[in-house]
Each structure stands twice: as structure tokens, then as C-alpha cells.
Tab-separated table of C-alpha atoms and ligand atoms in Angstrom:
chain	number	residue	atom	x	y	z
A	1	UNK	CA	0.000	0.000	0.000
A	2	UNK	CA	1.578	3.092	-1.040
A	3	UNK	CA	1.986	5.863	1.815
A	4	UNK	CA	2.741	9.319	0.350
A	5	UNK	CA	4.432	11.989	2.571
A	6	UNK	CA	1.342	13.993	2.821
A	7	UNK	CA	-2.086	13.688	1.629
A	8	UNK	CA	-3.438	16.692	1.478
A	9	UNK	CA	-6.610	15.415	-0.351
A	10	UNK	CA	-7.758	12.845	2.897
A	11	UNK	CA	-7.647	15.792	5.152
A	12	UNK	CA	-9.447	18.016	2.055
A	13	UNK	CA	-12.375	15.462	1.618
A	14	UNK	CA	-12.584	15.260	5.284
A	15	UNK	CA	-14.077	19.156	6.020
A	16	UNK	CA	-14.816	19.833	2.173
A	17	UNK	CA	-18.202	20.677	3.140
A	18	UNK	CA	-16.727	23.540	6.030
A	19	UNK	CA	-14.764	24.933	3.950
A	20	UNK	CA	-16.591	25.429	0.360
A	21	UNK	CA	-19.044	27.817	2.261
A	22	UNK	CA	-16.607	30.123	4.210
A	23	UNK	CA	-15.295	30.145	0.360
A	24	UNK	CA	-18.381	30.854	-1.123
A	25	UNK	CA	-18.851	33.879	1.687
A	26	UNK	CA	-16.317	36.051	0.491
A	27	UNK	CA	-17.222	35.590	-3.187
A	28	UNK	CA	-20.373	36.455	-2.898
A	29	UNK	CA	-19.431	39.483	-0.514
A	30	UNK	CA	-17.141	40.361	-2.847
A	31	UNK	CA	-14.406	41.763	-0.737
A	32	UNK	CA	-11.289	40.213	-1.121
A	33	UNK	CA	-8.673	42.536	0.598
A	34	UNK	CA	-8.440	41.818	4.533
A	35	UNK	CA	-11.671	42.477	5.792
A	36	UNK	CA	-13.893	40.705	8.983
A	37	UNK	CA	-12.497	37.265	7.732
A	38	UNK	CA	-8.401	38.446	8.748
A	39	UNK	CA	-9.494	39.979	11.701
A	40	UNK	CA	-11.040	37.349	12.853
A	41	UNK	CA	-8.449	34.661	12.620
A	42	UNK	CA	-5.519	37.332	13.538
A	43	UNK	CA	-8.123	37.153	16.918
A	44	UNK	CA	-8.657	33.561	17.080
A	45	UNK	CA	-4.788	32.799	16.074
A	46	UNK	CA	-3.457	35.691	18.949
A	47	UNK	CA	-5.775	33.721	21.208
A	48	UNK	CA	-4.388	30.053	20.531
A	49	UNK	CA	-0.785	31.988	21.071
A	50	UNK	CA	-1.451	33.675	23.664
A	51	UNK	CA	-0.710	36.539	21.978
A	52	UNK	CA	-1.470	40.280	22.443
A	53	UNK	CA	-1.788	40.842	18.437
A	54	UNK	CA	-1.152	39.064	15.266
A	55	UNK	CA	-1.125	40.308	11.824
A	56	UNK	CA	-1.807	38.867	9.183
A	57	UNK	CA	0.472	38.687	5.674
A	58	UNK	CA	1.538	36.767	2.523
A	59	UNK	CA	3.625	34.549	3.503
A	60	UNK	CA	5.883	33.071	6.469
A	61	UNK	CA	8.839	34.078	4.147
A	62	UNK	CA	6.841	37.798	4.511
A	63	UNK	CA	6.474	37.191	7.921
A	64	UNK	CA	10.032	37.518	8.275
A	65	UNK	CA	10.834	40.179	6.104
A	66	UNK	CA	8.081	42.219	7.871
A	67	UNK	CA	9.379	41.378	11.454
A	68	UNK	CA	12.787	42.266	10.627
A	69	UNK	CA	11.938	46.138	8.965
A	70	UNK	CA	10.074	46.633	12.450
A	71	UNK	CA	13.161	46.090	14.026
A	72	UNK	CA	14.698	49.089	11.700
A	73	UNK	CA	17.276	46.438	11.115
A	74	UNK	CA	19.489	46.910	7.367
A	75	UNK	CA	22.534	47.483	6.075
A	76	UNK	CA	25.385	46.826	8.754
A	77	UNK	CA	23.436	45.137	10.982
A	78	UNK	CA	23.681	41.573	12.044
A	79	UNK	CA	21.183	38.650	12.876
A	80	UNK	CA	21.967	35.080	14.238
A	81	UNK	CA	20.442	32.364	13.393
A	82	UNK	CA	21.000	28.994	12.663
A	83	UNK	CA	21.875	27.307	9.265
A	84	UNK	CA	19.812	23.815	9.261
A	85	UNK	CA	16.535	25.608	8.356
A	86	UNK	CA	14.429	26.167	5.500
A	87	UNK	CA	16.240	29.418	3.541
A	88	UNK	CA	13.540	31.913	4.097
A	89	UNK	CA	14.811	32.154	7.247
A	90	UNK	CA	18.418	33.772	6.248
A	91	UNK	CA	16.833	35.051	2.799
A	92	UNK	CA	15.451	37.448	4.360
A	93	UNK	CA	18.366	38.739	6.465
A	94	UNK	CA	20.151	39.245	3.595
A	95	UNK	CA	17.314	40.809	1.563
A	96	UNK	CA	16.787	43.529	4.430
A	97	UNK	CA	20.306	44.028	3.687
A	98	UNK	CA	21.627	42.636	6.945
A	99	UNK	CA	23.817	40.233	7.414
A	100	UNK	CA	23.073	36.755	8.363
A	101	UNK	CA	25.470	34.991	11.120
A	102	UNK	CA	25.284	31.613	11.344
A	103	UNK	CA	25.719	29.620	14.895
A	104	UNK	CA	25.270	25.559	14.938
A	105	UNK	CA	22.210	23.420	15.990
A	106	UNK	CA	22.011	21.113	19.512
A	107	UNK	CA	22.343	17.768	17.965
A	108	UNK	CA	19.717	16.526	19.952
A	109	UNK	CA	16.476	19.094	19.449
A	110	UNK	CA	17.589	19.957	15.775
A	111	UNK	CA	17.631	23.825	16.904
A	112	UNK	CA	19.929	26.711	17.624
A	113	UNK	CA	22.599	25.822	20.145
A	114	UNK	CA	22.114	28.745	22.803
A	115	UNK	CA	25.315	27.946	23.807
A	116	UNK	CA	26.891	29.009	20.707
A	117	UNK	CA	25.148	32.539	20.595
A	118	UNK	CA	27.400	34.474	23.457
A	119	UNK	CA	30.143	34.171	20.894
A	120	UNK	CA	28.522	35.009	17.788
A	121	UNK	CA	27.224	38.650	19.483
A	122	UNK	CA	28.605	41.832	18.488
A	123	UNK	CA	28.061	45.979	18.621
A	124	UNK	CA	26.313	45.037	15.522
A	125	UNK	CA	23.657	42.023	16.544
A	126	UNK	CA	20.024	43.087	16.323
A	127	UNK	CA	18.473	40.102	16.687
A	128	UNK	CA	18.565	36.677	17.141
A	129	UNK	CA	16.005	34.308	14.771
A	130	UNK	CA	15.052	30.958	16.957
A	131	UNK	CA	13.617	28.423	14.385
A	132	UNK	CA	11.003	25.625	16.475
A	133	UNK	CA	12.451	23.410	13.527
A	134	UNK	CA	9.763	20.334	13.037
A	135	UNK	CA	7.070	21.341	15.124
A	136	UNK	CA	8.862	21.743	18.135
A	137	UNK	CA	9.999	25.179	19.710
A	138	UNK	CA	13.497	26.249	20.558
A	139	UNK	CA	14.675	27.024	23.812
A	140	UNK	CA	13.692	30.288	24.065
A	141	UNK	CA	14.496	31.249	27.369
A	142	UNK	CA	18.406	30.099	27.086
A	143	UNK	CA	18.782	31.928	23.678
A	144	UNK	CA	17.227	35.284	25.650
A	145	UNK	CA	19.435	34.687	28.237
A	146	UNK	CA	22.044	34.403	25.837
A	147	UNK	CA	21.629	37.428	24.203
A	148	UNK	CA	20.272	39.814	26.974
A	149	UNK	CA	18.316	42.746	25.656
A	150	UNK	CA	18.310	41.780	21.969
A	151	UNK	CA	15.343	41.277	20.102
A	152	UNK	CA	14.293	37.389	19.625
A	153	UNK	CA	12.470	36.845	16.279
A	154	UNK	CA	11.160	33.117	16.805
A	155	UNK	CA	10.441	31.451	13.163
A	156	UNK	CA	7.691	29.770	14.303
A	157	UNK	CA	6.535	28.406	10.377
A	158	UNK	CA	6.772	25.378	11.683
A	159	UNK	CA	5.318	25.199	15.111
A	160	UNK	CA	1.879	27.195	15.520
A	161	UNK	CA	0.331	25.506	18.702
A	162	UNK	CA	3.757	23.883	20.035
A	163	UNK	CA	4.686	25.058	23.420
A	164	UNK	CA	7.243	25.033	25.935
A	165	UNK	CA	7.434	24.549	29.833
A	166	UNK	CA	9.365	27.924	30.937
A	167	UNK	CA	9.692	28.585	34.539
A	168	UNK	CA	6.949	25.686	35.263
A	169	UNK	CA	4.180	27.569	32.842
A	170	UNK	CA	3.649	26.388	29.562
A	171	UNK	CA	4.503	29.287	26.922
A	172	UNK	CA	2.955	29.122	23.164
A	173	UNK	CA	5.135	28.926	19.903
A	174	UNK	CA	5.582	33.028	19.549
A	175	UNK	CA	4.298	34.100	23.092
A	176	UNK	CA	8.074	34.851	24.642
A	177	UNK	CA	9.601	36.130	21.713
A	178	UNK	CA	9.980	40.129	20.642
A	179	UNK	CA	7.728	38.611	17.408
A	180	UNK	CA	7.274	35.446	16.138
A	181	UNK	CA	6.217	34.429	12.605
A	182	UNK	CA	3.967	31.362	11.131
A	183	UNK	CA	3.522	30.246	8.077
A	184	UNK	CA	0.374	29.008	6.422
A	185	UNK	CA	2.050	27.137	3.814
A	186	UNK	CA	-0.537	24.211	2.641
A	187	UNK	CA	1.904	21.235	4.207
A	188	UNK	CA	1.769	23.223	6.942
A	189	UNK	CA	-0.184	21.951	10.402
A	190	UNK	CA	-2.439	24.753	9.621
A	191	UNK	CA	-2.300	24.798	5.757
A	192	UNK	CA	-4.073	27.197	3.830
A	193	UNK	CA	-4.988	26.855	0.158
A	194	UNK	CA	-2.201	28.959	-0.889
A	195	UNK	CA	0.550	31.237	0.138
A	196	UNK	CA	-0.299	33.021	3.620
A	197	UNK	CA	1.627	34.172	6.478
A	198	UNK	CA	1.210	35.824	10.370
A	199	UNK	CA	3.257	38.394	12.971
A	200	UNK	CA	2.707	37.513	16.684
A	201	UNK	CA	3.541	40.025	18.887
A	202	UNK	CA	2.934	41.320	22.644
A	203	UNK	CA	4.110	44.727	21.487
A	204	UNK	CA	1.774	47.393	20.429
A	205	UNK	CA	3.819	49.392	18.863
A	206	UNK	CA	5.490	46.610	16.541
A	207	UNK	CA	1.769	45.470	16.063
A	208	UNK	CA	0.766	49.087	14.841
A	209	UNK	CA	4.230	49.423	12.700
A	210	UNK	CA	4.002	45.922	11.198
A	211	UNK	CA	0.195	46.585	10.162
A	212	UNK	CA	1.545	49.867	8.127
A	213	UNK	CA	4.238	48.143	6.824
A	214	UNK	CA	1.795	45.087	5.280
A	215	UNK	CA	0.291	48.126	3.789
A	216	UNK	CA	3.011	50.141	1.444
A	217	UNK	CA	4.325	51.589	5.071
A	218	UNK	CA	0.850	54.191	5.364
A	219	UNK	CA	-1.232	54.154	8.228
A	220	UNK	CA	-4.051	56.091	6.045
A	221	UNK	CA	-4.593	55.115	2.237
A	222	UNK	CA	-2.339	57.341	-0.263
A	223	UNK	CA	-0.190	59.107	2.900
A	224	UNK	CA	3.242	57.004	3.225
A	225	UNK	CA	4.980	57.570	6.756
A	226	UNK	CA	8.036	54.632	5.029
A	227	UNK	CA	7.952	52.664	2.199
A	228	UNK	CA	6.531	49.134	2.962
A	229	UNK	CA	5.066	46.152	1.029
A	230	UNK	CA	1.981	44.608	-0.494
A	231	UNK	CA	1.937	42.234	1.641
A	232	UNK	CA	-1.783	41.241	3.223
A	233	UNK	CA	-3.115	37.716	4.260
A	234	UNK	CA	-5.342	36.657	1.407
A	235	UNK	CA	-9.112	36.639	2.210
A	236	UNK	CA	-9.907	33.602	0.736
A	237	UNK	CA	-7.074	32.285	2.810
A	238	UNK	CA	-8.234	33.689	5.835
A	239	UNK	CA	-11.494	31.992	4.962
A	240	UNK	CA	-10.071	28.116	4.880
A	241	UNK	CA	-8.201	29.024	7.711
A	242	UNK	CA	-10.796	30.176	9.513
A	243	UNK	CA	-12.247	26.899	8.706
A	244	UNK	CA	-9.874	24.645	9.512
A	245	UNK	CA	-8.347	26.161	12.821
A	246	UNK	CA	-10.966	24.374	15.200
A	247	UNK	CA	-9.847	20.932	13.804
A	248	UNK	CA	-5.691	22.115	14.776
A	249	UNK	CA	-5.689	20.859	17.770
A	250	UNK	CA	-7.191	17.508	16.955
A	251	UNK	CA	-4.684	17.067	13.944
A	252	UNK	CA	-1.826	17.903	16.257
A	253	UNK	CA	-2.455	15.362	18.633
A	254	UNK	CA	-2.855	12.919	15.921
A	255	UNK	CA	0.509	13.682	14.667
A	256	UNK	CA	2.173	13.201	18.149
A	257	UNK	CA	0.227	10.039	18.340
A	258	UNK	CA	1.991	8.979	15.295
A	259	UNK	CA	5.269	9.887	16.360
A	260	UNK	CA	4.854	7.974	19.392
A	261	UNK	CA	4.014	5.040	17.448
A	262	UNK	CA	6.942	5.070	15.137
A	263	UNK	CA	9.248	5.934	18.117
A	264	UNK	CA	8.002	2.661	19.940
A	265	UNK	CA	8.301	0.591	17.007
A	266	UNK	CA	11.308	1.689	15.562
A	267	UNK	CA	12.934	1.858	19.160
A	268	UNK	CA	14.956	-1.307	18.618
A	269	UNK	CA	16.134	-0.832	15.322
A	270	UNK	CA	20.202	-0.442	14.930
A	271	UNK	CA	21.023	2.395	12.643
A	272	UNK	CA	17.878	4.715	13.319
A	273	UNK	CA	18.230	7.496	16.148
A	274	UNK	CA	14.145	8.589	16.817
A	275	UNK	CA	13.286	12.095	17.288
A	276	UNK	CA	13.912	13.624	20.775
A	277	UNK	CA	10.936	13.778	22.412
A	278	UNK	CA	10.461	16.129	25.785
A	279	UNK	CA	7.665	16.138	27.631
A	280	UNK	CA	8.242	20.212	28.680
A	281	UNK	CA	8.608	21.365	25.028
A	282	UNK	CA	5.581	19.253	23.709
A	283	UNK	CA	6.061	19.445	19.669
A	284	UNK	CA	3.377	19.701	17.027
A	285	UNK	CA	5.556	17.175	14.868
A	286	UNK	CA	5.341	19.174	11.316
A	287	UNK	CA	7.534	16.714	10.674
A	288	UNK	CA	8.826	13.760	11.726
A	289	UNK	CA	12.292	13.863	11.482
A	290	UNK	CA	14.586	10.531	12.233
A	291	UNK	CA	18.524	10.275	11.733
A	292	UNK	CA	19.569	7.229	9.528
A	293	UNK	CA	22.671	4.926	8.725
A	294	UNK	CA	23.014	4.644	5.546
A	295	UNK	CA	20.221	7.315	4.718
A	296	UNK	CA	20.049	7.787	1.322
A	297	UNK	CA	19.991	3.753	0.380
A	298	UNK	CA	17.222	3.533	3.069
A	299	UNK	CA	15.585	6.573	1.230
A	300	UNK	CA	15.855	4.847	-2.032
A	301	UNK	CA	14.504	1.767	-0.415
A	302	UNK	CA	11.454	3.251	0.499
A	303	UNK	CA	10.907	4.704	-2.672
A	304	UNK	CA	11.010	1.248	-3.890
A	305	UNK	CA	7.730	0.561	-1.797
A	306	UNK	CA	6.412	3.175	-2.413
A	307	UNK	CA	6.737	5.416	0.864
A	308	UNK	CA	7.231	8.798	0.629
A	309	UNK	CA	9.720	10.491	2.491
A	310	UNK	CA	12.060	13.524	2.586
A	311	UNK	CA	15.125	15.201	3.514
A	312	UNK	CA	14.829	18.666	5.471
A	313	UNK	CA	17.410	19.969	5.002
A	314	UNK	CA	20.190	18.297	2.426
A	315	UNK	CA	22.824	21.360	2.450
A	316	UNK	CA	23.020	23.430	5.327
A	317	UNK	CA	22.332	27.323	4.755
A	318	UNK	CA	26.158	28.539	5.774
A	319	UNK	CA	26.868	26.292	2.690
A	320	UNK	CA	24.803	27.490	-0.077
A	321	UNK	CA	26.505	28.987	-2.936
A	322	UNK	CA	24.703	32.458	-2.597
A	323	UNK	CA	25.890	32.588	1.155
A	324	UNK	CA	29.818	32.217	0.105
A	325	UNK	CA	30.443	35.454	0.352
A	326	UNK	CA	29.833	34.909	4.101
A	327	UNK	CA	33.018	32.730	4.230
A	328	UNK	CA	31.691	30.007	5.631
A	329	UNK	CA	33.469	26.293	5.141
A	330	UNK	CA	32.907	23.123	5.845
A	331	UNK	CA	33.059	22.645	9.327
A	332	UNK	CA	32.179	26.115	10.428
A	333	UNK	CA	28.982	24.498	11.738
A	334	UNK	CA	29.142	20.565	12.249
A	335	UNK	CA	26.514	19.355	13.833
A	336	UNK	CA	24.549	21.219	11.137
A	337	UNK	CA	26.215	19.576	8.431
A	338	UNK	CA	26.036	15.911	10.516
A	339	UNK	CA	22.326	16.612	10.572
A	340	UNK	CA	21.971	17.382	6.690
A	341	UNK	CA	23.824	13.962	5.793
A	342	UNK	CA	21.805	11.702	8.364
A	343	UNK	CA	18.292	13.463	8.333
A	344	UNK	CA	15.064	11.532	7.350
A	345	UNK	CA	11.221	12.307	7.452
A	346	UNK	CA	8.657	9.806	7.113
A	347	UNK	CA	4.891	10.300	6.717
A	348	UNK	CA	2.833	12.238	9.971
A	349	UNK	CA	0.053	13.226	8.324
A	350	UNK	CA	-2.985	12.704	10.912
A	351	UNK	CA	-5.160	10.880	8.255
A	352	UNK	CA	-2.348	8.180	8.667
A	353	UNK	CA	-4.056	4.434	9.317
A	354	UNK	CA	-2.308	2.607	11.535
A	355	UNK	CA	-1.676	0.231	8.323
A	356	UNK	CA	0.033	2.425	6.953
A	357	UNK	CA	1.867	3.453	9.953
A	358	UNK	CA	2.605	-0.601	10.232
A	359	UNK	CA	3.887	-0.063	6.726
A	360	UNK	CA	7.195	2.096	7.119
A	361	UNK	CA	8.317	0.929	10.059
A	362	UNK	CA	8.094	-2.695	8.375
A	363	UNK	CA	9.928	-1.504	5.868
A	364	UNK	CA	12.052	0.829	7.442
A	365	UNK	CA	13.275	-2.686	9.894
A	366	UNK	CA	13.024	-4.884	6.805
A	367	UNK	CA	16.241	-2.636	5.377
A	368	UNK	CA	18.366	-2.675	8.026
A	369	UNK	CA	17.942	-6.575	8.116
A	370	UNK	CA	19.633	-6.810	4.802
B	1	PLP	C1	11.309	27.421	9.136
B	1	PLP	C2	10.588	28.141	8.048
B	1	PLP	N1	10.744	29.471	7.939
B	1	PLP	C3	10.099	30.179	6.995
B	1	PLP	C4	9.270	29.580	6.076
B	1	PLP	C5	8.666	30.394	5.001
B	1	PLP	O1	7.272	30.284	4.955
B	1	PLP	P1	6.488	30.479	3.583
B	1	PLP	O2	6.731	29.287	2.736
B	1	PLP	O3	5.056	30.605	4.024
B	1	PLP	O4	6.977	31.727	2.953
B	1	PLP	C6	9.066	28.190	6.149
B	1	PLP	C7	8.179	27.526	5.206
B	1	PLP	O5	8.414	26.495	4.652
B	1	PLP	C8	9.760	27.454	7.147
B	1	PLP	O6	9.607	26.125	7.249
């Protein structure tokens, strides 16, 4: 039985019939540019994130680029992050015209060693981009504490809904950060059905600044206090979103199901390392993310039967040819570059059957028999 990385389609067919209506709303009203249908999930979204605002935009790649202008950051400035993520999050560094600085991963968690940021600080840091790589959030508090009084943007794209145990309370993906940013990418845990993107923030001030700069940078039509962007959440999007954000929390939890599954089963199997999973930093598993021996046969392998899988992230950002002029080498970030060579993710999807779920790890043990 085939079992494709994502199946966008099961979950589709599923709540069809909520979504084709919240559709059908807006065309018939006719008013496609933010409107009552934004507002409402930038409410319902700052709510689930126990956020003071949230603004809506284009993309999680947007997202970024928006959060860093409301930081004034640009030309001579300098941002940290780390380099086993997708590239939005240092494309946009450099297309503020910053410069990214790249500090290695915690071989364990996947994301930015906080350890490694004291060293990486200068006069001219202004900020510091956390990734929750996978679903599951960094460690906020150490990076803060590792960077006192600079701004945290947490890349949250990949983590709306995870959160963290900090000081005993449980703090939302984007709650403890200066801003954090989601995408609504369709593979997404919150897909929408298209491009889409959101700014959480506690911070009025950034809230009022980042919903001028969505806006060509003018707080009234035609009057321009900066220059900004086009850059609005889609209506329509807003719409499925809408739709689909009461069923998040369900789909989640069938996700971590899952991973518990395939981290039981696959337990005993020499040459697979599971995911790292901690019970104070409870993960919304956007992927599920294995190292392998031998990764790229057992990739192949699985191909063979017909299991999808993927490899996020095959060349770490510090080593991508646009970034040379960084001088970066090999080396400069190790665990980063282990990670790229022995990373593996197999099928999460909630709609999973436990067949199917029966499936990889048969297959997965039935390779490393051979
Ligand atoms: C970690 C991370 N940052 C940023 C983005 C960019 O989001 P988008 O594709 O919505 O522009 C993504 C999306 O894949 C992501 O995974």
C-alpha cells in the first residue's frame, strides 16, 4: 500500500463541506482585501498563542521580512540564526540588507545551540532568529538569556500551537519572543490553500508598525509615513483558515500520536536514532524527522515501496553557494552539516491508518535486516 508523505486530499475530503461555504462567503461578498475574515483569525490565532496581536500577511517568508523592517534592522546590521533551516529564514536577512550569522544546531532538538550565541554577538547584533524546527519550539528562554536585551524573532513556520514549559508555565510557539512568525504554507499543520503568512507580537507598537508596513508603510490610504510592502493575508485564505483552525488541535495530537508510534516501534532498530521527544517542550511534529545509517539507500529503499519520504534539510544554509560570500566552510557548523547527511522524514500526516503506519516501520526494519 503506497503511503505518500502527505495527503493533502484525505484531510481536504474530510471538512470539504466547512470549507466550500466560508469560500463561497467572500465571493459572494465580494471583498477580497483583509476584511472581517483576517481579523477574525488574527483574533482567534493571537488567542491560541497567547498573543497580544497578530497580523496577518503573505507569507511566512513575509512574515520575516516584515518582522525584521520593524526592528529598523538593514545594512550593517547583524542577525543570528542557525543554518539547518528552511532558507527563508536567512533570505530574508540578507534581503533587508543585513547580514546573516550563522551559529550551529544542539544535535539533539535539531535547533539553535544557545550555547553558541554568546560568541557570535557583536556591537552590531540586532536580533537573534530561533527556528522551532519540526514542530517543536526552541529554547527560548536560554537563547534570551544568551543574548540579553536583543530582540528574539522566533520562526515559528513550523510550530503554531507547540509550546514550551518555561519557569513551570507552559509558553505558546511566539508568546516569549519580541515577534514570532507562522507560516500558512498548505503542508503546513495549519495549511491554507495557498501562500499566507502571520506576525505575533505582545508589542503594540510593533503590532501598529508591522500593520503599516503590510500596507506600502501608510497608516491612512495614499499618505506614506516609510515605504513598505503589499503584503496582506489573502481573504480567501483567511477563509479556509478560519475553517480549519478548530480541527488544529485535533490534527496535532494525531501527529504526536503517530510519532509515538513510530518511536516505539522503531525503538529497537540499529542504525535509526528517533526524534527527541520532551515532555516540557511538547512538539506539534510538522515533521517527523529521524537520523539514519546509511540514509540515502534507506531513502531509495522506500521509494522502492512506495513510501514517501524527505530530507529537510540536504545542504546546510552557511553552505549554499549564494551565502559564500559569508566565508563560511565546511566545518564552520558541524553538527549542522552531521544533521543534513543523516536526516530523514517519514509520513505524519494525521489521516495516517495505523496500516500504513505498520507499513514504514516494516519496511524501514526490513532494510536494516539486509
Ligand atoms: C522554518 C521556516 N521558515 C520560513 C518559512 C517560510 O514560509 P512560507 O513558505 O510561508 O513563505 C518556512 C516555510 O516552509 C519554514 O519552514
Amino acid at each position: 500500500m503506497p503511503v505518500p508523505l502527505l495527503d493533502l486530499r484525505a484531510q481536504h475530503a474530510a471538512i470539504r463541506d466547512e470549507i466550500v461555504p466560508e469560500l463561497m462567503r467572500v465571493v459572494d461578498s465580494q471583498f477580497f482585501i483583509l476584511g472581517s475574515a483576517v481579523e477574525r483569525l488574527e483574533q482567534q490565532v493571537a488567542e491560541l498563542s497567547q498573543t497580544k496581536y497578530a497580523i496577518g500577511c503573505a507569507s511566512g517568508t513575509d512574515a520575516l521580512l516584515l518582522a525584521l523592517r520593524a526592528l529598523d534592522i538593514g545594512r550593517g546590521d547583524e542577525v543570528i540564526t542557525a543554518p539547518f533551516t528552511f532558507f527563508a529564514t536567512a533570505g530574508t536577512i540578507h534581503n533587508v540588507g543585513a547580514t546573516p550569522v550563522f551559529v550551529d544546531i544542539d544535535p539533539a532538538s535539531f535547533n539553535i545551540s544557545p550555547g553558541a550565541i554568546a560568541g557570535a554577538i557583536t556591537p552590531r547584533t540586532k536580533a537573534v532568529i530561533p527556528v522551532d524546527l519540526f514542530g517543536q519550539m526552541a529554547a527560548i528562554e536560554e537563547v534570551a538569556a544568551a543574548a540579553p536585551g536583543i530582540p528574539i524573532i522566533e520562526d515559528a513556520a513550523q510550530s503554531i500551537g507547540a509550546r514550551r514549559k518555561i519557569g513551570g508555565k507552559w509558553r505558546m510557539a511566539g508568546e516569549a519572543a519580541t515577534m514570532g512568525t507562522l507560516s500558512f504554507f498548505p503542508s503546513k499543520n495549519l495549511g491554507g490553500y495557498g501562500d499566507g503568512g502571520m506576525i505575533l507580537t505582545q508589542d503594540q507598537a510593533l503590532a501598529t508598525r508591522l500593520r503599516r508596513l503590510r500596507v506600502h508603510g501608510g497608516a491612512k490610504q495614499y499618505f506614506h509615513d516609510e515605504v513598505g510592502y503589499n503584503s496582506r493575508l489573502d481573504t480567501l485564505q483567511a477563509a479556509v483558515l478560519g475553517a480549519k483552525l478548530p480541527h488544529l488541535a485535533g490534527w496535532s495530537a494525531r501527529r504526536r500520536e503517530n510519532a509515538c508510534y513510530y518511536s516505539d516501534a522503531l525503538a529497537g532498530i540499529d542504525g535509526v536514532q528517533t526524534p527527541w521527544i520532551d515532555p516540557h517542550n511538547e512538539s506539534i511534529f510538522n515533521q517527523y524527522t529521524i537520523r539514519a545509517e546509511r540514509r540515502d539507500e534507506l531513502q531509495a529503499y522506500l521509494k522502492t515501496k512506495e513510501i514517501g519520504t524527505a530530507i529537510y534539510y540536504p545542504l546546510p544554509l552557511h553552505l549554499q553557494p549564494c551565502f559564500a560570500y559569508l566565508g563560511y566552510r565546511e566545518g564552520s557548523c558541524p553538527e549542522s552539516e552531521r544533521a543534513a547527511k543523516e536526516v530523514l522524514s517519514l509520513p505524519i500526516y494525521p489521516e495516517l491508518t495505523r496500516d500504513q503506519l505498520a507499513e514504514v516501520v516494516d519496511a524501514v526494519r526490513e532494510f536494516y535486516k539486509r
